[in-house]
Amino acid sequence: MNLSPAQTFAISDITARAGDLSDWTATIFGFGETAWREYRSAAWYVERLRAEGFTVEEGSAGMPTAFCADWRNGPESDGGPVIGLYAEYDAVPGNCQAASPRREPRAGLGYQAGGHTDPHSGLGMAGLGALLAIKAAMLAHNIPGGLRFTGEPAEKVRGSKPIHAAAGYYDGLAAILSFHPFYMLPMCNTVRWDTHCGAAYAMVYRFICDAPEGWGLHDGAPIPQSHSAVRAPGANDALTLMYQASKALREAMLPHQGGWSISEAILTAGQATADNLPAGLAEVQYMIRVPTIAMADQVTAVLDRNAAAAAAMTGCRWERHWVCKSRHGLANHAIARTVWEAMQAVGAPVWGEAAKQVAREIQANLGLEPMAEPFIDEMSRLIDPEAAEAILRRDLPPSQANSTSDDYTDMTWHAPTARFYVARPALKALAGQAYPAWVMNALGGIPATIDPMVQTAAKILALSALRLLEDKPARDAAMAEFVTRTGGGVGGSAWTAPLCDYPPPIHFRWPEYITTPRGQDWWIPSAMPGA
């Protein structure tokens, strides 16, 4: 791939910003804020983007920790193409880890606080680094068009993109570029080809015991109140029944097909005021990852029946509240080829001696023999998208069009979208050996180990975006394929409309940092003893 002057300019700009991007990545890593509660992270991006000349809408689509930033080179009436990029910045509860070669939480916190696992801290900063370089190159080389950069909270529960999509934030874009850190083979240092991620539903089932006196009625009259009187089991028992019934019926929900998963998390339990009163409120969240929307609907119907049965047995009523309804992904070979060419021009990330020293220190701290070459070899190799696709398909039935899940898929129905992966640092393991989870989290926060991924991904994003801005035939080819696959573009005969028919689920008791007379804490008590 011969780079244009603008692309060469962008590469130099990203390299020149390496120190800033490293510091900024560490900043977001240090915040470690989790889904729907990324207050400091979102505020940081908004402030930075405004300082860089972007017009920023805070709280986009009704989500307090989302944003939408726009910039255009030239008057808007010129109608130049607009390219979409984005940042994610949510962390995961229970994964608090310092940027350290040993297991330790961030200062003043315990392990149950939030921590970056993927890491979205590096994902978002690669997007921002690319965005600033593209803007600088457009100005320097007088390239018309625009940039849209969305802040996407709560990706771990597939949160914001279905909501942004339904609210029209991706409409009218010439292309969207979606990067994610990766290390699972074969989808490492490559672009997705045919098999994009599948559908995902997430919901909270709420059990409320607000009329317990009616549960024990006999012959029309309640048993007189006493400590020995019959009483409603209440919301805790409803939640327990729901939890166990859904576990027991999991194999029957979608038996032996499709590569699907379902996971649960208890959000709220208790609310009783004395030991003889039934718990008044309990909530459990489910996340369903399936290849198709029809499968997600089937599983939801089973969960609804389980909730109704559990409520009836315990003197409760039940409610279902949506967290996410995310569509399956749509392939686009034309834009995938454009990004693959950019990836070949940039190459895979390379970890230098400083990073290797960190890796060896981790190995030594775990009682392992430090390796001369501690990183997995494939982390620094590219794999052709069609070759990766062939490997991926070995484990999938021919009828299955989508696999695993991620909410970028909602973007694919509104503009030509490329999904690509750049390796994050991962360590080699000997046979019978496994690294604890904190190792990956730490590698995602230590500058020497995470910066190569951020630099590489930013350059691929920048080259791809500038190619699409400068090369009308490449841009038109991607849009033509999008129109064909959707049966006419947005609203076409083969188009899948947004599934989001719910408000942003921001009012649940999602884990978050709080300030108390004791200082900053996590709502699941997690301050270190003596802190």
mmCIF file of C-alpha atoms in Angstrom, residues 137-343:
data_model
loop_
_atom_site.group_PDB
_atom_site.id
_atom_site.type_symbol
_atom_site.label_atom_id
_atom_site.label_comp_id
_atom_site.label_asym_id
_atom_site.label_seq_id
_atom_site.Cartn_x
_atom_site.Cartn_y
_atom_site.Cartn_z
ATOM 1 C CA ALA A 137 -3.945 15.521 8.308
ATOM 2 C CA MET A 138 -7.247 16.815 6.901
ATOM 3 C CA LEU A 139 -6.288 20.346 7.840
ATOM 4 C CA ALA A 140 -2.717 20.062 6.560
ATOM 5 C CA HIS A 141 -3.774 18.557 3.213
ATOM 6 C CA ASN A 142 -7.110 20.320 2.746
ATOM 7 C CA ILE A 143 -9.224 17.158 2.755
ATOM 8 C CA PRO A 144 -12.964 17.937 2.948
ATOM 9 C CA GLY A 145 -15.256 15.928 5.142
ATOM 10 C CA GLY A 146 -15.936 15.334 8.779
ATOM 11 C CA LEU A 147 -15.350 13.141 11.798
ATOM 12 C CA ARG A 148 -17.800 11.807 14.367
ATOM 13 C CA PHE A 149 -16.451 10.343 17.597
ATOM 14 C CA THR A 150 -18.925 8.760 19.999
ATOM 15 C CA GLY A 151 -18.340 7.889 23.625
ATOM 16 C CA GLU A 152 -19.788 4.444 24.231
ATOM 17 C CA PRO A 153 -20.383 3.486 27.888
ATOM 18 C CA ALA A 154 -21.369 0.102 29.269
ATOM 19 C CA GLU A 155 -20.009 -2.080 26.451
ATOM 20 C CA LYS A 156 -19.628 -4.933 28.929
ATOM 21 C CA VAL A 157 -23.417 -5.127 29.095
ATOM 22 C CA ARG A 158 -23.782 -4.207 25.389
ATOM 23 C CA GLY A 159 -25.202 -0.941 26.567
ATOM 24 C CA SER A 160 -24.826 2.207 24.505
ATOM 25 C CA LYS A 161 -24.543 1.304 20.838
ATOM 26 C CA PRO A 162 -28.074 -0.104 20.440
ATOM 27 C CA ILE A 163 -29.353 3.092 22.064
ATOM 28 C CA HIS A 164 -27.182 5.400 19.953
ATOM 29 C CA ALA A 165 -28.204 3.462 16.840
ATOM 30 C CA ALA A 166 -31.913 3.778 17.540
ATOM 31 C CA ALA A 167 -31.464 7.504 18.183
ATOM 32 C CA GLY A 168 -29.818 8.032 14.786
ATOM 33 C CA TYR A 169 -26.238 8.801 15.815
ATOM 34 C CA TYR A 170 -24.768 6.486 13.160
ATOM 35 C CA ASP A 171 -27.068 7.498 10.327
ATOM 36 C CA GLY A 172 -25.528 9.336 7.401
ATOM 37 C CA LEU A 173 -21.948 8.245 8.067
ATOM 38 C CA ALA A 174 -19.839 7.179 5.096
ATOM 39 C CA ALA A 175 -18.128 4.484 7.163
ATOM 40 C CA ILE A 176 -17.504 3.350 10.739
ATOM 41 C CA LEU A 177 -14.227 1.876 11.975
ATOM 42 C CA SER A 178 -14.403 -0.485 14.943
ATOM 43 C CA PHE A 179 -11.219 -1.600 16.718
ATOM 44 C CA HIS A 180 -10.927 -3.975 19.645
ATOM 45 C CA PRO A 181 -7.925 -5.364 21.542
ATOM 46 C CA PHE A 182 -7.646 -9.102 21.043
ATOM 47 C CA TYR A 183 -5.500 -12.121 21.688
ATOM 48 C CA MET A 184 -7.700 -15.164 21.041
ATOM 49 C CA LEU A 185 -6.692 -16.936 17.880
ATOM 50 C CA PRO A 186 -7.400 -16.768 15.021
ATOM 51 C CA MET A 187 -9.017 -13.325 15.447
ATOM 52 C CA CYS A 188 -5.807 -11.524 16.307
ATOM 53 C CA ASN A 189 -4.219 -8.849 14.105
ATOM 54 C CA THR A 190 -6.886 -9.278 11.453
ATOM 55 C CA VAL A 191 -10.221 -7.985 10.173
ATOM 56 C CA ARG A 192 -13.540 -9.802 10.492
ATOM 57 C CA TRP A 193 -14.692 -11.161 7.166
ATOM 58 C CA ASP A 194 -18.034 -13.013 6.983
ATOM 59 C CA THR A 195 -18.713 -14.242 10.511
ATOM 60 C CA HIS A 196 -19.496 -11.181 12.582
ATOM 61 C CA CYS A 197 -20.698 -11.173 16.160
ATOM 62 C CA GLY A 198 -24.208 -12.309 16.967
ATOM 63 C CA ALA A 199 -27.196 -10.921 18.813
ATOM 64 C CA ALA A 200 -27.257 -10.161 22.522
ATOM 65 C CA TYR A 201 -30.040 -9.454 24.958
ATOM 66 C CA ALA A 202 -29.564 -8.318 28.541
ATOM 67 C CA MET A 203 -32.321 -7.711 31.035
ATOM 68 C CA VAL A 204 -32.970 -7.228 34.719
ATOM 69 C CA TYR A 205 -35.724 -9.235 36.382
ATOM 70 C CA ARG A 206 -37.106 -7.415 39.399
ATOM 71 C CA PHE A 207 -39.150 -9.148 42.085
ATOM 72 C CA ILE A 208 -41.249 -6.982 44.399
ATOM 73 C CA CYS A 209 -43.080 -8.307 47.459
ATOM 74 C CA ASP A 210 -45.367 -5.364 48.165
ATOM 75 C CA ALA A 211 -48.478 -7.288 49.367
ATOM 76 C CA PRO A 212 -47.143 -10.166 51.471
ATOM 77 C CA GLU A 213 -50.363 -10.376 53.484
ATOM 78 C CA GLY A 214 -52.146 -11.981 50.566
ATOM 79 C CA TRP A 215 -49.839 -14.958 50.162
ATOM 80 C CA GLY A 216 -51.042 -16.960 53.154
ATOM 81 C CA LEU A 217 -54.789 -16.360 52.843
ATOM 82 C CA HIS A 218 -56.985 -19.334 53.823
ATOM 83 C CA ASP A 219 -60.766 -19.372 53.458
ATOM 84 C CA GLY A 220 -60.672 -15.691 52.751
ATOM 85 C CA ALA A 221 -59.115 -14.665 56.064
ATOM 86 C CA PRO A 222 -55.460 -14.087 56.827
ATOM 87 C CA ILE A 223 -53.784 -15.895 59.709
ATOM 88 C CA PRO A 224 -53.326 -13.400 62.563
ATOM 89 C CA GLN A 225 -49.940 -11.731 62.637
ATOM 90 C CA SER A 226 -47.361 -13.401 64.848
ATOM 91 C CA HIS A 227 -43.823 -14.637 64.639
ATOM 92 C CA SER A 228 -45.148 -18.151 64.055
ATOM 93 C CA ALA A 229 -47.676 -17.131 61.401
ATOM 94 C CA VAL A 230 -47.380 -18.082 57.792
ATOM 95 C CA ARG A 231 -45.679 -15.345 55.778
ATOM 96 C CA ALA A 232 -44.759 -14.766 52.146
ATOM 97 C CA PRO A 233 -41.308 -16.077 51.199
ATOM 98 C CA GLY A 234 -40.581 -12.729 49.533
ATOM 99 C CA ALA A 235 -38.235 -11.356 46.922
ATOM 100 C CA ASN A 236 -35.054 -13.136 47.980
ATOM 101 C CA ASP A 237 -36.745 -16.487 47.561
ATOM 102 C CA ALA A 238 -38.161 -15.413 44.210
ATOM 103 C CA LEU A 239 -34.714 -14.466 43.019
ATOM 104 C CA THR A 240 -33.254 -17.756 44.297
ATOM 105 C CA LEU A 241 -35.944 -19.775 42.541
ATOM 106 C CA MET A 242 -35.424 -17.824 39.329
ATOM 107 C CA TYR A 243 -31.679 -18.306 39.542
ATOM 108 C CA GLN A 244 -31.860 -22.052 40.162
ATOM 109 C CA ALA A 245 -34.678 -22.755 37.698
ATOM 110 C CA SER A 246 -32.871 -20.959 34.898
ATOM 111 C CA LYS A 247 -29.665 -22.845 35.687
ATOM 112 C CA ALA A 248 -31.538 -26.134 35.624
ATOM 113 C CA LEU A 249 -33.291 -25.371 32.337
ATOM 114 C CA ARG A 250 -30.261 -23.942 30.548
ATOM 115 C CA GLU A 251 -29.672 -26.994 28.382
ATOM 116 C CA ALA A 252 -33.322 -27.011 27.310
ATOM 117 C CA MET A 253 -33.444 -23.327 26.353
ATOM 118 C CA LEU A 254 -31.370 -23.878 23.202
ATOM 119 C CA PRO A 255 -30.128 -27.455 23.285
ATOM 120 C CA HIS A 256 -26.820 -28.260 21.630
ATOM 121 C CA GLN A 257 -26.866 -25.695 18.865
ATOM 122 C CA GLY A 258 -25.553 -22.324 17.869
ATOM 123 C CA GLY A 259 -22.714 -21.687 20.287
ATOM 124 C CA TRP A 260 -24.704 -19.578 22.720
ATOM 125 C CA SER A 261 -24.177 -18.491 26.310
ATOM 126 C CA ILE A 262 -26.178 -17.057 29.178
ATOM 127 C CA SER A 263 -24.776 -15.489 32.322
ATOM 128 C CA GLU A 264 -26.339 -13.899 35.354
ATOM 129 C CA ALA A 265 -25.473 -11.389 38.066
ATOM 130 C CA ILE A 266 -27.418 -10.578 41.215
ATOM 131 C CA LEU A 267 -27.772 -6.801 41.428
ATOM 132 C CA THR A 268 -29.908 -6.343 44.541
ATOM 133 C CA ALA A 269 -31.016 -8.646 47.331
ATOM 134 C CA GLY A 270 -32.627 -8.108 50.715
ATOM 135 C CA GLN A 271 -34.424 -4.901 51.657
ATOM 136 C CA ALA A 272 -36.074 -6.620 54.625
ATOM 137 C CA THR A 273 -36.402 -4.569 57.809
ATOM 138 C CA ALA A 274 -36.543 -7.443 60.316
ATOM 139 C CA ASP A 275 -35.937 -11.162 60.319
ATOM 140 C CA ASN A 276 -39.646 -11.984 60.239
ATOM 141 C CA LEU A 277 -40.511 -9.755 57.306
ATOM 142 C CA PRO A 278 -40.153 -10.921 53.708
ATOM 143 C CA ALA A 279 -37.554 -9.254 51.529
ATOM 144 C CA GLY A 280 -39.314 -6.603 49.506
ATOM 145 C CA LEU A 281 -37.023 -6.260 46.485
ATOM 146 C CA ALA A 282 -34.512 -8.399 44.604
ATOM 147 C CA GLU A 283 -33.024 -8.092 41.111
ATOM 148 C CA VAL A 284 -31.053 -10.423 38.871
ATOM 149 C CA GLN A 285 -29.533 -9.542 35.504
ATOM 150 C CA TYR A 286 -29.194 -11.960 32.583
ATOM 151 C CA MET A 287 -27.024 -11.604 29.505
ATOM 152 C CA ILE A 288 -27.833 -13.791 26.494
ATOM 153 C CA ARG A 289 -25.336 -14.138 23.644
ATOM 154 C CA VAL A 290 -26.701 -15.988 20.635
ATOM 155 C CA PRO A 291 -26.219 -16.054 16.854
ATOM 156 C CA THR A 292 -29.720 -14.808 15.974
ATOM 157 C CA ILE A 293 -32.437 -12.522 17.269
ATOM 158 C CA ALA A 294 -34.959 -15.378 17.075
ATOM 159 C CA MET A 295 -32.833 -17.416 19.480
ATOM 160 C CA ALA A 296 -32.622 -14.470 21.877
ATOM 161 C CA ASP A 297 -36.410 -14.166 21.787
ATOM 162 C CA GLN A 298 -36.795 -17.873 22.571
ATOM 163 C CA VAL A 299 -34.511 -17.712 25.600
ATOM 164 C CA THR A 300 -36.275 -14.581 26.834
ATOM 165 C CA ALA A 301 -39.623 -16.386 26.687
ATOM 166 C CA VAL A 302 -38.242 -19.154 28.905
ATOM 167 C CA LEU A 303 -36.806 -16.659 31.376
ATOM 168 C CA ASP A 304 -40.135 -14.820 31.477
ATOM 169 C CA ARG A 305 -41.929 -18.042 32.394
ATOM 170 C CA ASN A 306 -39.359 -18.792 35.075
ATOM 171 C CA ALA A 307 -39.830 -15.312 36.536
ATOM 172 C CA ALA A 308 -43.607 -15.658 36.545
ATOM 173 C CA ALA A 309 -43.424 -19.033 38.299
ATOM 174 C CA ALA A 310 -40.924 -17.789 40.885
ATOM 175 C CA ALA A 311 -43.070 -14.734 41.617
ATOM 176 C CA ALA A 312 -46.248 -16.785 42.003
ATOM 177 C CA MET A 313 -44.582 -19.142 44.472
ATOM 178 C CA THR A 314 -43.223 -16.397 46.693
ATOM 179 C CA GLY A 315 -45.930 -13.763 46.968
ATOM 180 C CA CYS A 316 -44.221 -11.371 44.592
ATOM 181 C CA ARG A 317 -44.878 -9.628 41.327
ATOM 182 C CA TRP A 318 -42.201 -9.435 38.677
ATOM 183 C CA GLU A 319 -40.958 -6.981 36.078
ATOM 184 C CA ARG A 320 -38.534 -7.303 33.170
ATOM 185 C CA HIS A 321 -36.408 -4.259 32.331
ATOM 186 C CA TRP A 322 -34.204 -4.201 29.243
ATOM 187 C CA VAL A 323 -30.517 -3.410 29.502
ATOM 188 C CA CYS A 324 -29.701 -4.290 25.908
ATOM 189 C CA LYS A 325 -31.236 -5.641 22.722
ATOM 190 C CA SER A 326 -28.390 -5.789 20.231
ATOM 191 C CA ARG A 327 -28.572 -6.996 16.625
ATOM 192 C CA HIS A 328 -26.296 -9.467 14.874
ATOM 193 C CA GLY A 329 -23.517 -8.039 12.700
ATOM 194 C CA LEU A 330 -23.465 -7.384 8.954
ATOM 195 C CA ALA A 331 -20.354 -8.119 6.902
ATOM 196 C CA ASN A 332 -18.808 -5.716 4.390
ATOM 197 C CA HIS A 333 -15.877 -7.101 2.405
ATOM 198 C CA ALA A 334 -15.044 -3.859 0.648
ATOM 199 C CA ILE A 335 -14.330 -1.889 3.807
ATOM 200 C CA ALA A 336 -12.670 -4.941 5.385
ATOM 201 C CA ARG A 337 -10.187 -4.991 2.473
ATOM 202 C CA THR A 338 -9.484 -1.287 2.954
ATOM 203 C CA VAL A 339 -8.654 -1.821 6.635
ATOM 204 C CA TRP A 340 -6.629 -4.954 5.898
ATOM 205 C CA GLU A 341 -4.457 -2.976 3.487
ATOM 206 C CA ALA A 342 -3.893 -0.373 6.200
ATOM 207 C CA MET A 343 -3.063 -3.124 8.690
#
